Coordinates of C-alpha atoms and ligand atoms in Angstrom, one line a residue:
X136 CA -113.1 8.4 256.4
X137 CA -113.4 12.0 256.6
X138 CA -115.2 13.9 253.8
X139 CA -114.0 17.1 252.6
X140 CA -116.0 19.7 252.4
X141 CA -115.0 22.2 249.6
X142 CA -117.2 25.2 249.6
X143 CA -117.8 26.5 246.1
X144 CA -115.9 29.9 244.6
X145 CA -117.4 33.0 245.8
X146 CA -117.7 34.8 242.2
X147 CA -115.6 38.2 241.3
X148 CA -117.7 40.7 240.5
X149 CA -116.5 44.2 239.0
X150 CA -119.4 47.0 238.6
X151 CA -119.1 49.5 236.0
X152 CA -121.3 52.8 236.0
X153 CA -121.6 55.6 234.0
X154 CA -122.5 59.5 235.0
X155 CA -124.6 61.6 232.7
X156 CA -124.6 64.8 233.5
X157 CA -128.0 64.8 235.1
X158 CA -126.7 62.7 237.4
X159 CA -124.8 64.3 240.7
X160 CA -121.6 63.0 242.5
X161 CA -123.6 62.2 245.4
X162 CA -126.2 60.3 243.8
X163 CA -123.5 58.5 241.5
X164 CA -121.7 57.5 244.3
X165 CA -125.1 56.5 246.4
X166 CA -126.1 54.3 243.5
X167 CA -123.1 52.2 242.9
X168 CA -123.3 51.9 246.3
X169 CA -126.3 50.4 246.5
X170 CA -125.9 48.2 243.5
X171 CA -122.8 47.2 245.5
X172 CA -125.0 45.8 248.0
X173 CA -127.3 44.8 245.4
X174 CA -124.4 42.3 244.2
X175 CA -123.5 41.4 247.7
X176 CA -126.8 40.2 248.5
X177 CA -126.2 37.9 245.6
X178 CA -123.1 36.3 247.6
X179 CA -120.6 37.8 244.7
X180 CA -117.7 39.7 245.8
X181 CA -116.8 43.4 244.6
X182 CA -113.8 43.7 243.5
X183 CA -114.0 46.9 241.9
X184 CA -115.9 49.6 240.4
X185 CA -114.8 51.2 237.0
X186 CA -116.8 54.3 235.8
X187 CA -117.0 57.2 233.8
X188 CA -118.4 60.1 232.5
X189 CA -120.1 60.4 229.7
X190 CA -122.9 62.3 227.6
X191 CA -125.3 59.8 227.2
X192 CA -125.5 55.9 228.2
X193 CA -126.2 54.1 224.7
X194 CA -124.0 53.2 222.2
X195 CA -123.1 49.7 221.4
X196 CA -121.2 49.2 224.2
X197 CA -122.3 51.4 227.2
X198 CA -118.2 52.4 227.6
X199 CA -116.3 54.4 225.7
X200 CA -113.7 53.0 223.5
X201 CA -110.8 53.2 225.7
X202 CA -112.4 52.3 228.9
X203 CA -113.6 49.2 227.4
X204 CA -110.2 48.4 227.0
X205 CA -109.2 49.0 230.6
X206 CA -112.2 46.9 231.6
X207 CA -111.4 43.9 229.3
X208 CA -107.6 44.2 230.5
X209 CA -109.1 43.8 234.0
X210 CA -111.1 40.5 233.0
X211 CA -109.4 39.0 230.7
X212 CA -111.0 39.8 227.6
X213 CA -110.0 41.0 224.2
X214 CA -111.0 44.1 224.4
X215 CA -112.6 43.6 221.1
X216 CA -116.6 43.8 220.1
X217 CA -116.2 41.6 217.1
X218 CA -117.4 42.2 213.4
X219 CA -121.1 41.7 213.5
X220 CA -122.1 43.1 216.7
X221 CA -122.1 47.1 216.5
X222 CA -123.4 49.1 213.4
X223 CA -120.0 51.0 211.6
X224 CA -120.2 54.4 212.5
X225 CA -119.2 57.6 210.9
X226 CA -115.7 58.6 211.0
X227 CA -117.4 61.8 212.5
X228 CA -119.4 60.0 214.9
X229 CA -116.0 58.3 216.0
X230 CA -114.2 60.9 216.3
X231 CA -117.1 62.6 218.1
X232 CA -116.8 59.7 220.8
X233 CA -112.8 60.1 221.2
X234 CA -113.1 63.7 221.8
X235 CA -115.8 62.3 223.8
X236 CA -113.8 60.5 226.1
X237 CA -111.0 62.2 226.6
X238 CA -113.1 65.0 228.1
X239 CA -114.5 62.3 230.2
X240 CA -111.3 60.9 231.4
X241 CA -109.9 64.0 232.6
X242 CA -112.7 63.9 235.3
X243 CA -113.6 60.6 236.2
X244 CA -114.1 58.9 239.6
X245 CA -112.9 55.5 240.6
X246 CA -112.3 54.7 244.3
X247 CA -111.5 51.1 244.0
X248 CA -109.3 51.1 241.1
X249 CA -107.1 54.4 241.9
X250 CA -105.6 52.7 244.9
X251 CA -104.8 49.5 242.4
X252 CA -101.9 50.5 240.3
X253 CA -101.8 47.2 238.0
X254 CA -105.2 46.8 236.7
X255 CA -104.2 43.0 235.8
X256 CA -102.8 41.9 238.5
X257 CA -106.9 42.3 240.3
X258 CA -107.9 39.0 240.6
X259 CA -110.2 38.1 237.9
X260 CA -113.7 38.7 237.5
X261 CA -116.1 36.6 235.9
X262 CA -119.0 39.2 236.6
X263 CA -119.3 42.5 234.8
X264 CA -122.6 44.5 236.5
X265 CA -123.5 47.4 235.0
X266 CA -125.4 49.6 236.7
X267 CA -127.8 50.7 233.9
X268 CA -130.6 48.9 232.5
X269 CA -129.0 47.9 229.5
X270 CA -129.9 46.4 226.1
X271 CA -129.3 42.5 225.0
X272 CA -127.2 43.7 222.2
X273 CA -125.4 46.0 224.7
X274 CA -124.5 43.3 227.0
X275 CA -124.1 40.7 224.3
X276 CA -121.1 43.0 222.8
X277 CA -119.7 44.0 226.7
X278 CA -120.0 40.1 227.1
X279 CA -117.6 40.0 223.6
X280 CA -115.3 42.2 224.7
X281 CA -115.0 41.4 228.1
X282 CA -115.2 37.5 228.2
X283 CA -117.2 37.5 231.4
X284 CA -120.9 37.2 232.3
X285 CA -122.4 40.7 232.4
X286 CA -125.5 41.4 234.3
X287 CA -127.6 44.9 234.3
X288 CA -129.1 46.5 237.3
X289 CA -132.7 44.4 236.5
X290 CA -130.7 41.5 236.3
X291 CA -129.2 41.5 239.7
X292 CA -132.9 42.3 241.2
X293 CA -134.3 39.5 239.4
X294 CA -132.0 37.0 240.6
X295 CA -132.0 38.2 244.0
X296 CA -136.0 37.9 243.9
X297 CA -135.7 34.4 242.7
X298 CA -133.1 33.4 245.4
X299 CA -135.3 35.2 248.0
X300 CA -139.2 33.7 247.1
X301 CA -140.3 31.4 249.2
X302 CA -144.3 31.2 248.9
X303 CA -146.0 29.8 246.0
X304 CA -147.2 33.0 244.9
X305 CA -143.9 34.8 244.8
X306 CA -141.8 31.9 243.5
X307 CA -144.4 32.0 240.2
X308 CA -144.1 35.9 240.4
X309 CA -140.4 35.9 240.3
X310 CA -140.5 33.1 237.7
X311 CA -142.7 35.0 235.0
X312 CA -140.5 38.0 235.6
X313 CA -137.5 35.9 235.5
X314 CA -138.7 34.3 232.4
X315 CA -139.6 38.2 231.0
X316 CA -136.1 39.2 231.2
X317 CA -134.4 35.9 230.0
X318 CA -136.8 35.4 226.3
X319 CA -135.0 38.9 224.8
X320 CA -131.7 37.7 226.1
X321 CA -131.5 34.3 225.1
X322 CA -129.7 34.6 222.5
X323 CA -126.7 36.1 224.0
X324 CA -126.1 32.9 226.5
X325 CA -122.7 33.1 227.8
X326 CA -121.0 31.0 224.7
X327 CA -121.9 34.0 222.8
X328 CA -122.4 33.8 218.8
X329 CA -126.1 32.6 217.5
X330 CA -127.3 29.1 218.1
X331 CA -127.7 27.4 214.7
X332 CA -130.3 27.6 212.7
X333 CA -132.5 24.7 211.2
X334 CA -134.1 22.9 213.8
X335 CA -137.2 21.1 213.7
X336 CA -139.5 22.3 210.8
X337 CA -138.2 25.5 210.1
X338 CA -138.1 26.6 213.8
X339 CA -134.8 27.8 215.2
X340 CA -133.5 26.6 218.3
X341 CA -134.0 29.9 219.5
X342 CA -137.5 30.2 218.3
X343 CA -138.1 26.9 219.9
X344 CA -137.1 28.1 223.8
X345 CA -138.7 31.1 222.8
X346 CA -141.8 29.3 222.0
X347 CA -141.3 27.3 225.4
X348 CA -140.7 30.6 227.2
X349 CA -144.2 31.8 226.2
X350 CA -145.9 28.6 227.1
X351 CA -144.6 28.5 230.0
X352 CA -145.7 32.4 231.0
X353 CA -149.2 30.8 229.8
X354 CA -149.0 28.5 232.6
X355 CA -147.7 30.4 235.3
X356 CA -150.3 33.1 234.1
X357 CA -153.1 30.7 234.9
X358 CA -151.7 29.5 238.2
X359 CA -151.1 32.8 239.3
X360 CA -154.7 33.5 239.1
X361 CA -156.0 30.9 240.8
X362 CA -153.7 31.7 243.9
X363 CA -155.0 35.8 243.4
X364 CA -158.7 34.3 243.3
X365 CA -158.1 31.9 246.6
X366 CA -155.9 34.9 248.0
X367 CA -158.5 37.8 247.2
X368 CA -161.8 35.6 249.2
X369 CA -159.3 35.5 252.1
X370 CA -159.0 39.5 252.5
X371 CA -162.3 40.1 251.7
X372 CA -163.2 38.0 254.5
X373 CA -160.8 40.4 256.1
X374 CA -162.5 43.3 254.8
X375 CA -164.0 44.8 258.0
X376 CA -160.8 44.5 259.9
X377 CA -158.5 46.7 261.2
X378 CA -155.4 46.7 259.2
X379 CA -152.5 48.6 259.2
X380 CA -149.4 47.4 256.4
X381 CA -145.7 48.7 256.3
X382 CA -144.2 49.8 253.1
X383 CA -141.1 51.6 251.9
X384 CA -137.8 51.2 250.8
X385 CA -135.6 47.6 251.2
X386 CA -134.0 47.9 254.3
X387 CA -135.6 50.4 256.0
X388 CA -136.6 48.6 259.2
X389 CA -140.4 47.2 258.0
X390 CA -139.6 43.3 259.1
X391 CA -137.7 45.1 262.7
X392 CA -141.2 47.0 263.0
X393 CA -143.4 43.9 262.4
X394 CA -141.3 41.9 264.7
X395 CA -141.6 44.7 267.3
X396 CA -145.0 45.7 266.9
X397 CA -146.1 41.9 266.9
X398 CA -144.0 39.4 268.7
X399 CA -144.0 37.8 265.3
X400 CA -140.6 36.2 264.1
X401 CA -140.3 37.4 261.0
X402 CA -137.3 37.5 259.1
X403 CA -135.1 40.8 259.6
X404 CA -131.8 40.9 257.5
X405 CA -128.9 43.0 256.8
X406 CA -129.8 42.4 253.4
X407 CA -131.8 44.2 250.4
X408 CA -134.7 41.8 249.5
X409 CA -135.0 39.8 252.8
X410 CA -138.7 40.2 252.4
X411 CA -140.5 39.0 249.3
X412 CA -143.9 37.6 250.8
X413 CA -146.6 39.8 252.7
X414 CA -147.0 38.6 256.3
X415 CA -149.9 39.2 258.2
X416 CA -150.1 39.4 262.5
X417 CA -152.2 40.9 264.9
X418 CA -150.5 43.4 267.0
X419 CA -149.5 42.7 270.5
X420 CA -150.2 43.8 273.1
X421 CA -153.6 42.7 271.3
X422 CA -156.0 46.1 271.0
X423 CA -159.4 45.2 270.7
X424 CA -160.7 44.9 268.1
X425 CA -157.9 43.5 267.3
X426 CA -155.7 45.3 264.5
X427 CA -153.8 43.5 262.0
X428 CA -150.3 44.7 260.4
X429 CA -148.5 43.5 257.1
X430 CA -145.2 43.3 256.4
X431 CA -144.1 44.1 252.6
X432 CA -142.0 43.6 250.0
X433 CA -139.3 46.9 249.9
X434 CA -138.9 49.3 247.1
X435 CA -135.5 49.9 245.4
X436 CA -134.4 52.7 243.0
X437 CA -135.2 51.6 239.0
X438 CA -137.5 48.5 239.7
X439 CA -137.3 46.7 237.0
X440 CA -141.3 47.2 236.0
X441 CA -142.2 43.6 235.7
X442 CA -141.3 43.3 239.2
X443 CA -143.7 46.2 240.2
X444 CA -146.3 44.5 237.9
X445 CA -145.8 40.7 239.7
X446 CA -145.6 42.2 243.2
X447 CA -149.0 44.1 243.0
X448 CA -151.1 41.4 244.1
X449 CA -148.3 40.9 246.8
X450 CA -149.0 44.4 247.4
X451 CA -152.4 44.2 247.3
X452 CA -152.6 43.4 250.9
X453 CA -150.8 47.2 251.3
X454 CA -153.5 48.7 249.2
X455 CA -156.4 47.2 251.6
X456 CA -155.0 48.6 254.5
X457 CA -156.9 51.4 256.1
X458 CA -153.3 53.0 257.2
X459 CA -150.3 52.3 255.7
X460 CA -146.7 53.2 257.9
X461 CA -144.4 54.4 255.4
X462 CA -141.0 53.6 256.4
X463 CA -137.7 55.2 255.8
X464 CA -133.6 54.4 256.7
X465 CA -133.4 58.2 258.2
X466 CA -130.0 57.7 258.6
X467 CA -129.3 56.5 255.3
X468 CA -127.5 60.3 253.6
X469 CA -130.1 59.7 250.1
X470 CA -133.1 59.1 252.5
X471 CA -134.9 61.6 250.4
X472 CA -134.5 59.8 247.1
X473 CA -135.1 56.4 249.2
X474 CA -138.8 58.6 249.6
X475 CA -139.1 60.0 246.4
X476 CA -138.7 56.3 245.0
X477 CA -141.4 54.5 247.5
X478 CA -143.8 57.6 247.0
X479 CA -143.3 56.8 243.2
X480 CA -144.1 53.0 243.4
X481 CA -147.1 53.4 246.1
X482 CA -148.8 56.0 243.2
X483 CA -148.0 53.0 240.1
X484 CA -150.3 50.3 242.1
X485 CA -152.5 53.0 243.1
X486 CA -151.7 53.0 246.8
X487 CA -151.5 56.8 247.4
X488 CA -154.9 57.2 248.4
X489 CA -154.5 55.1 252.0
X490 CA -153.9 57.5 254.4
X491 CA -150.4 57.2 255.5
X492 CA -147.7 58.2 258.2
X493 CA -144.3 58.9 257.8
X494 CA -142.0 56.9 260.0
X495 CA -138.0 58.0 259.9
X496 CA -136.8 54.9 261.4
X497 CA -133.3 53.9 262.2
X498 CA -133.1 57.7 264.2
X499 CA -130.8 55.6 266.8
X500 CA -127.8 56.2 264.3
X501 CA -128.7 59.9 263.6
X502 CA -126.8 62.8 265.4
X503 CA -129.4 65.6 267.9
X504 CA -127.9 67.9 264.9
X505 CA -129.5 65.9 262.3
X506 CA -132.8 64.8 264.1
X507 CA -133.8 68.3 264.9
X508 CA -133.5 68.9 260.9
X509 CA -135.6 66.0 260.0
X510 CA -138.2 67.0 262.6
X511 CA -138.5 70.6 260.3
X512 CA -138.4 69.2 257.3
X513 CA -141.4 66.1 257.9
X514 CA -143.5 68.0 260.8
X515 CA -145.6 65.2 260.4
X516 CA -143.3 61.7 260.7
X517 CA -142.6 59.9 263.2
X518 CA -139.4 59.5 264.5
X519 CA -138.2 56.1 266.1
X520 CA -136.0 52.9 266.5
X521 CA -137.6 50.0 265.7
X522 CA -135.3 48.6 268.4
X523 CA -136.9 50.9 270.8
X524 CA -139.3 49.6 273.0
X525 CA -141.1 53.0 274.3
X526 CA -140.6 54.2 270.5
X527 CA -142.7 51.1 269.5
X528 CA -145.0 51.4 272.2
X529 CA -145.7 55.3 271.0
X530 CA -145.9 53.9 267.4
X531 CA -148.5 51.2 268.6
X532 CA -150.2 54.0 270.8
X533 CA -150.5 56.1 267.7
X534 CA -152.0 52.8 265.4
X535 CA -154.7 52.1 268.1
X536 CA -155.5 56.0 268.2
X537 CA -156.2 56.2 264.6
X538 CA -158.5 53.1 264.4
X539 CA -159.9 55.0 267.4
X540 CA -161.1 57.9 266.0
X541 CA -162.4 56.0 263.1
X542 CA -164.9 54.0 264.9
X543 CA -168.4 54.4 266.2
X544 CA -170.2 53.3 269.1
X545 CA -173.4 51.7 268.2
X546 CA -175.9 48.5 269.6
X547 CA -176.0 45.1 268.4
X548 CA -178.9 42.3 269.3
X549 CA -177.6 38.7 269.1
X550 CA -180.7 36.3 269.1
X551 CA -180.4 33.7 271.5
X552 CA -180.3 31.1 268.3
X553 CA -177.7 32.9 267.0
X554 CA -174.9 33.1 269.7
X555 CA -172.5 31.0 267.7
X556 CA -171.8 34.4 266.3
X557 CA -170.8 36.1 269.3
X558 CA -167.5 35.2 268.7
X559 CA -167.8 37.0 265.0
X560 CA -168.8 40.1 267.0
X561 CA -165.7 40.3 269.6
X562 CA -163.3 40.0 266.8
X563 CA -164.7 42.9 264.8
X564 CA -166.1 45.3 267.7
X565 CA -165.0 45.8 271.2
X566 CA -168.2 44.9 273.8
X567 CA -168.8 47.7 276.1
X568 CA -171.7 46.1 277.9
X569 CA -174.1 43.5 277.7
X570 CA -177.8 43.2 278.9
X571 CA -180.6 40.4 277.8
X572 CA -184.0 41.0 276.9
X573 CA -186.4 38.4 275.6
X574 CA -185.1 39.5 271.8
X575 CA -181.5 38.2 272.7
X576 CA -178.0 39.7 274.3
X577 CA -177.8 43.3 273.7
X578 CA -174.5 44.6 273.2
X579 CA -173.3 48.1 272.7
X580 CA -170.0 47.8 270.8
X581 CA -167.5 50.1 269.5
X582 CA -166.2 49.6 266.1
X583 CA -165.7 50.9 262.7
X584 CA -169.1 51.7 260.9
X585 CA -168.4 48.9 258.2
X586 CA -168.0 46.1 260.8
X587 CA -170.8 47.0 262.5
X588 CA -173.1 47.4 259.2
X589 CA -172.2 43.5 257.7
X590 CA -172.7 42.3 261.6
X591 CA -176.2 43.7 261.8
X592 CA -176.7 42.4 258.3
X593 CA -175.8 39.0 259.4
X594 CA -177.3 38.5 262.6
X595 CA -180.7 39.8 260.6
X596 CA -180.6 37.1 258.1
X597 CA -182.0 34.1 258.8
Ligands
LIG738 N1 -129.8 50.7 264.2 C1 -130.9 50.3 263.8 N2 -131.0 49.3 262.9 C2 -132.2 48.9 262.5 C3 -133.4 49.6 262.9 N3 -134.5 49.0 262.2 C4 -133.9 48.0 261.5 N4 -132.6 48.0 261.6 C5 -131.6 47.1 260.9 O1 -131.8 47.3 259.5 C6 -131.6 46.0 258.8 C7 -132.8 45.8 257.9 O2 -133.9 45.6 258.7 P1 -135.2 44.8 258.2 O3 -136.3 45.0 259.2 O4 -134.9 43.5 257.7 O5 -135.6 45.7 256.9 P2 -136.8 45.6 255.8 O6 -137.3 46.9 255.6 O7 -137.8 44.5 256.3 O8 -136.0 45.1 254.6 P3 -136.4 44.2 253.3 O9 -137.2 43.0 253.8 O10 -135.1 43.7 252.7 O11 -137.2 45.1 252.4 C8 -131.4 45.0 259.8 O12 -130.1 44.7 260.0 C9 -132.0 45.6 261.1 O13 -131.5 45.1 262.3 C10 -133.3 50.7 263.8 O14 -134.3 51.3 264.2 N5 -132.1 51.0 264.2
LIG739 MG1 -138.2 42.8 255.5

């Protein structure tokens, strides 16, 4: 008998966006983009975007009047907020909004829909992504009007990061941050209304899962720091090591540069997010000492800040590295902001002080025309392929160069008792001779000045 096998409805998704005046063409059109991708990543399909100009984001229902209208035609929804959600506003606050609007429409942008002449006949979305962080009562009255599930910018990240965790670390990182951004929401589940009140002994339903909400952070709280403890003895037993750790934006090539610069299989994805876990290898060909290169979790424009907070320890591995490769999609056109973004999350957890090197990857895809400008714009970066193998020889040239003129050349004595160490001392120094005297092997070794101080201190103790 031969089973079926019915793969499950890709979900609609339709993104909505609105452009303050602060806010560009270009990078309008760069960040719906993105949060195109975003939803992609997801496995939702884009259907369409619908946006529009406007003053200011808030308001009850992030749209104008009349665009709300278009968007519930286009999903199936009234169109309607309801009675109890927004505040009643002045008749010359509402008038202030039409007059509002109608300036706005005049001059709005909306690829996808232009070319669709009958709004309704789209098929429908269940999915309304905005791409704003927005408030719970915001998308509890979008929800209303719209009759599909509406998701913000945070919201999409989140849910990718839990799809995406894999270690133990991460997945309780992704749940206390999934957790954060659920408790304020809760009350707008996708039924709508508020859940009954009465339950238990004077406790709400909704008091009750928020009470379970914060046990459960309590928990994961805990958890976390025992992995952090467990996780922190392991780099400090690392400490003296030669390490080297990729950041940047999501996408930008750092899993193609680990692969490359370390035979390691890591995962490399056409995808935003296909990294949540920090990976550590040693770099091959092997330099002695050897040198050790993470791989990192990528940045992304408007992080939700719980994220930033969970990933820090992930991160923490960045902020130990004596060199960190900064990494950037040069031939992405909003590289710039791509920088602006990472530079702006590397200064929240403190990591700005690592010295660093600018690496515009991805320069296979960027004309002679455009290459020469990036050269005089970032004298200093680096410009490669990671699928380049004499670029990524260069780039592993320059990495052993810089641990190079770091280190010192200096002699060790390993007591005859004692040679169980030796192997302690070839994985932190490189030998440069050996001689034997009745005090033990006597090595001169070059290596960086911290290394060599906690060997000395340990093959003195007794
Ligand atoms: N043409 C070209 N493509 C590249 C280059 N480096 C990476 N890519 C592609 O860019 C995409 C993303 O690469 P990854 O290495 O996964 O990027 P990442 O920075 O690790 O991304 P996250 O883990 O999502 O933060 C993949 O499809 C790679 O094949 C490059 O130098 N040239
Ligand atoms: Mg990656």
């Amino acid at each position: 008998m031969a089973i079926m096998e019915t793969k499950p409805p890709i979900p609609r998704a339709i993104l909505v966006s609105v452009q303050i005046p602060e806010v560009d063409d270009v990078a309008h059109a760069a960040s719906i983009e993105e949060l195109g991708r975003l939803v992609m990543t997801l496995g939702y399909e884009v259907v369409g975007t619908l946006s529009q100009k406007r003053d200011e984001i808030d308001g009850g229902t992030v749209l104008g009047k009349g665009r709300l209208k278009e968007l519930a035609a286009i999903t199936g929804g009234t169109g309607i907020v309801g009675s109890m959600a927004v505040p009643r506003k002045s008749k010359a606050r509402e008038r202030f909004e039409e007059a509002d609007e109608k300036k706005s429409n005049a001059a709005q942008i909306e690829p996808d829909l232009q070319t669709e002449p009958d709004l309704k006949a789209l098929p429908k979305p269940e999915f309304v992504i905005v791409d704003h962080d927005i408030s719970p009562s915001q998308a509890r009255n979008l929800e209303r009007a719209t009759g599909a599930q509406v998701l913000d910018r945070t919201g999409v990240i989140v849910e990718i990061f839990h799809r995406h965790a894999h270690s133990r670390e991460a997945k309780l990182q992704v749940e206390m941050a999934r957790l954060k951004y659920i408790a304020p929401r809760l009350r707008e589940s996708s039924a709508g209304g508020e859940r009954q009140q009465g339950y238990g002994a004077g406790e709400s339903d909704l008091e009750l899962d928020r009470r379970k909400i914060r046990d459960r952070l309590a928990e994961l709280k805990a958890q976390l720091e025992d992995i952090q403890r467990d996780n922190d003895e392991r780099r400090s037993a690392r400490r003296d090591q030669l390490r080297v750790a990729l950041v940047g934006y999501t996408n930008a090539g750092k899993s193609s540069l680990m692969r490359a610069l370390t035979g390691s299989e890591v995962l490399v994805a056409d995808k935003l997010f296909a990294t949540l876990d920090t990976t550590v290898r040693a770099l091959q060909p092997a330099a002695k000492p050897r040198v050790l290169v993470s791989d990192t979790v990528g940045f992304i424009k408007k992080l939700p800040h719980d994220l930033v907070a969970s990933f820090r320890s992930t991160l923490a591995e960045a902020l130990e590295a004596s060199l960190l490769l900064f990494v950037v999609d040069a031939s992405d056109p909003t590289y710039e902001s791509q920088l602006e973004v990472s530079r702006n999350v590397l200064q929240e957890i403190g990591a700005d002080v690592v010295p660093s090197r600018l690496l515009l990857n991805k320069i296979d895809h960027v004309s002679e025309a455009d290459r020469a400008a990036l050269r005089a714009r970032h004298p200093d970066a680096i410009l490669l392929s990671a699928k380049s193998s004499e670029d990524v020889a260069a780039l592993r040239a320059t990495i052993v160069a810089f641990f190079e003129a770091a280190m010192v050349e200096d002699q060790l004595v390993l007591p005859y008792a004692k040679q169980g160490l030796l192997s302690d001392v070839h994985e932190n120094t490189r030998v440069l001779s050996e001689d034997y005297d009745t005090s033990g092997r006597i090595m001169k070794v070059r290596g960086l000045p911290g290394a060599i101080a906690r060997l000395r201190r340990t093959l003195a103790a007794s």
